[in-house]
Amino acid sequence: MGSTSLVHYVISQDVSLQDGETIGLSAEQKLKIIQSKGKFLEGQTLKIAY
């Protein structure tokens, strides 16, 4: 799965991401969602750990 597939899934399905959860396009894929200070944006941002 490419990162564009994951982005498409999140946008097209209106997925709400939460800190500490995992996301993936298969039962085996578990990418952790992490909330932390933005590196290039002000405030808190969500990152998907690959």
JSON list of C-alpha atoms in Angstrom, two decimals:
[
{"chain": "A", "resi": 1, "resn": "MET", "atom": "CA", "xyz": [0.00, 0.00, 0.00]},
{"chain": "A", "resi": 2, "resn": "GLY", "atom": "CA", "xyz": [1.32, 3.39, -0.93]},
{"chain": "A", "resi": 3, "resn": "SER", "atom": "CA", "xyz": [0.88, 6.53, 1.14]},
{"chain": "A", "resi": 4, "resn": "THR", "atom": "CA", "xyz": [-1.46, 7.97, -1.51]},
{"chain": "A", "resi": 5, "resn": "SER", "atom": "CA", "xyz": [-3.83, 5.02, -1.00]},
{"chain": "A", "resi": 6, "resn": "LEU", "atom": "CA", "xyz": [-3.96, 5.73, 2.72]},
{"chain": "A", "resi": 7, "resn": "VAL", "atom": "CA", "xyz": [-4.56, 9.45, 2.13]},
{"chain": "A", "resi": 8, "resn": "HIS", "atom": "CA", "xyz": [-7.31, 8.64, -0.36]},
{"chain": "A", "resi": 9, "resn": "TYR", "atom": "CA", "xyz": [-8.97, 6.31, 2.15]},
{"chain": "A", "resi": 10, "resn": "VAL", "atom": "CA", "xyz": [-8.87, 8.91, 4.96]},
{"chain": "A", "resi": 11, "resn": "ILE", "atom": "CA", "xyz": [-10.30, 11.69, 2.76]},
{"chain": "A", "resi": 12, "resn": "SER", "atom": "CA", "xyz": [-12.88, 9.68, 0.81]},
{"chain": "A", "resi": 13, "resn": "GLN", "atom": "CA", "xyz": [-14.24, 7.88, 3.87]},
{"chain": "A", "resi": 14, "resn": "ASP", "atom": "CA", "xyz": [-14.13, 11.02, 6.09]},
{"chain": "A", "resi": 15, "resn": "VAL", "atom": "CA", "xyz": [-12.08, 9.12, 8.70]},
{"chain": "A", "resi": 16, "resn": "SER", "atom": "CA", "xyz": [-11.48, 10.80, 12.07]},
{"chain": "A", "resi": 17, "resn": "LEU", "atom": "CA", "xyz": [-7.99, 10.10, 13.34]},
{"chain": "A", "resi": 18, "resn": "GLN", "atom": "CA", "xyz": [-7.25, 10.03, 17.08]},
{"chain": "A", "resi": 19, "resn": "ASP", "atom": "CA", "xyz": [-3.96, 10.04, 19.01]},
{"chain": "A", "resi": 20, "resn": "GLY", "atom": "CA", "xyz": [-2.85, 6.52, 19.97]},
{"chain": "A", "resi": 21, "resn": "GLU", "atom": "CA", "xyz": [-5.06, 4.67, 17.49]},
{"chain": "A", "resi": 22, "resn": "THR", "atom": "CA", "xyz": [-3.79, 2.68, 14.54]},
{"chain": "A", "resi": 23, "resn": "ILE", "atom": "CA", "xyz": [-4.81, 2.79, 10.89]},
{"chain": "A", "resi": 24, "resn": "GLY", "atom": "CA", "xyz": [-4.22, 0.49, 7.95]},
{"chain": "A", "resi": 25, "resn": "LEU", "atom": "CA", "xyz": [-5.81, -0.79, 4.78]},
{"chain": "A", "resi": 26, "resn": "SER", "atom": "CA", "xyz": [-5.59, -4.43, 5.88]},
{"chain": "A", "resi": 27, "resn": "ALA", "atom": "CA", "xyz": [-6.00, -6.36, 9.12]},
{"chain": "A", "resi": 28, "resn": "GLU", "atom": "CA", "xyz": [-2.23, -6.90, 9.27]},
{"chain": "A", "resi": 29, "resn": "GLN", "atom": "CA", "xyz": [-1.22, -3.28, 8.71]},
{"chain": "A", "resi": 30, "resn": "LYS", "atom": "CA", "xyz": [-1.14, -1.21, 11.90]},
{"chain": "A", "resi": 31, "resn": "LEU", "atom": "CA", "xyz": [0.30, 2.29, 11.55]},
{"chain": "A", "resi": 32, "resn": "LYS", "atom": "CA", "xyz": [0.25, 4.26, 14.80]},
{"chain": "A", "resi": 33, "resn": "ILE", "atom": "CA", "xyz": [-1.25, 7.75, 14.91]},
{"chain": "A", "resi": 34, "resn": "ILE", "atom": "CA", "xyz": [0.72, 10.18, 17.08]},
{"chain": "A", "resi": 35, "resn": "GLN", "atom": "CA", "xyz": [-0.29, 13.69, 18.15]},
{"chain": "A", "resi": 36, "resn": "SER", "atom": "CA", "xyz": [2.57, 16.09, 18.82]},
{"chain": "A", "resi": 37, "resn": "LYS", "atom": "CA", "xyz": [3.75, 19.63, 18.27]},
{"chain": "A", "resi": 38, "resn": "GLY", "atom": "CA", "xyz": [3.79, 20.54, 14.59]},
{"chain": "A", "resi": 39, "resn": "LYS", "atom": "CA", "xyz": [7.17, 20.73, 12.92]},
{"chain": "A", "resi": 40, "resn": "PHE", "atom": "CA", "xyz": [6.10, 22.94, 10.02]},
{"chain": "A", "resi": 41, "resn": "LEU", "atom": "CA", "xyz": [2.71, 24.12, 11.35]},
{"chain": "A", "resi": 42, "resn": "GLU", "atom": "CA", "xyz": [1.79, 25.84, 14.60]},
{"chain": "A", "resi": 43, "resn": "GLY", "atom": "CA", "xyz": [-0.07, 23.86, 17.25]},
{"chain": "A", "resi": 44, "resn": "GLN", "atom": "CA", "xyz": [-0.67, 20.13, 17.53]},
{"chain": "A", "resi": 45, "resn": "THR", "atom": "CA", "xyz": [-0.64, 17.87, 14.48]},
{"chain": "A", "resi": 46, "resn": "LEU", "atom": "CA", "xyz": [-1.25, 14.18, 13.83]},
{"chain": "A", "resi": 47, "resn": "LYS", "atom": "CA", "xyz": [1.45, 12.01, 12.30]},
{"chain": "A", "resi": 48, "resn": "ILE", "atom": "CA", "xyz": [1.15, 8.49, 10.92]},
{"chain": "A", "resi": 49, "resn": "ALA", "atom": "CA", "xyz": [4.21, 6.42, 11.85]},
{"chain": "A", "resi": 50, "resn": "TYR", "atom": "CA", "xyz": [5.46, 4.28, 8.94]}
]
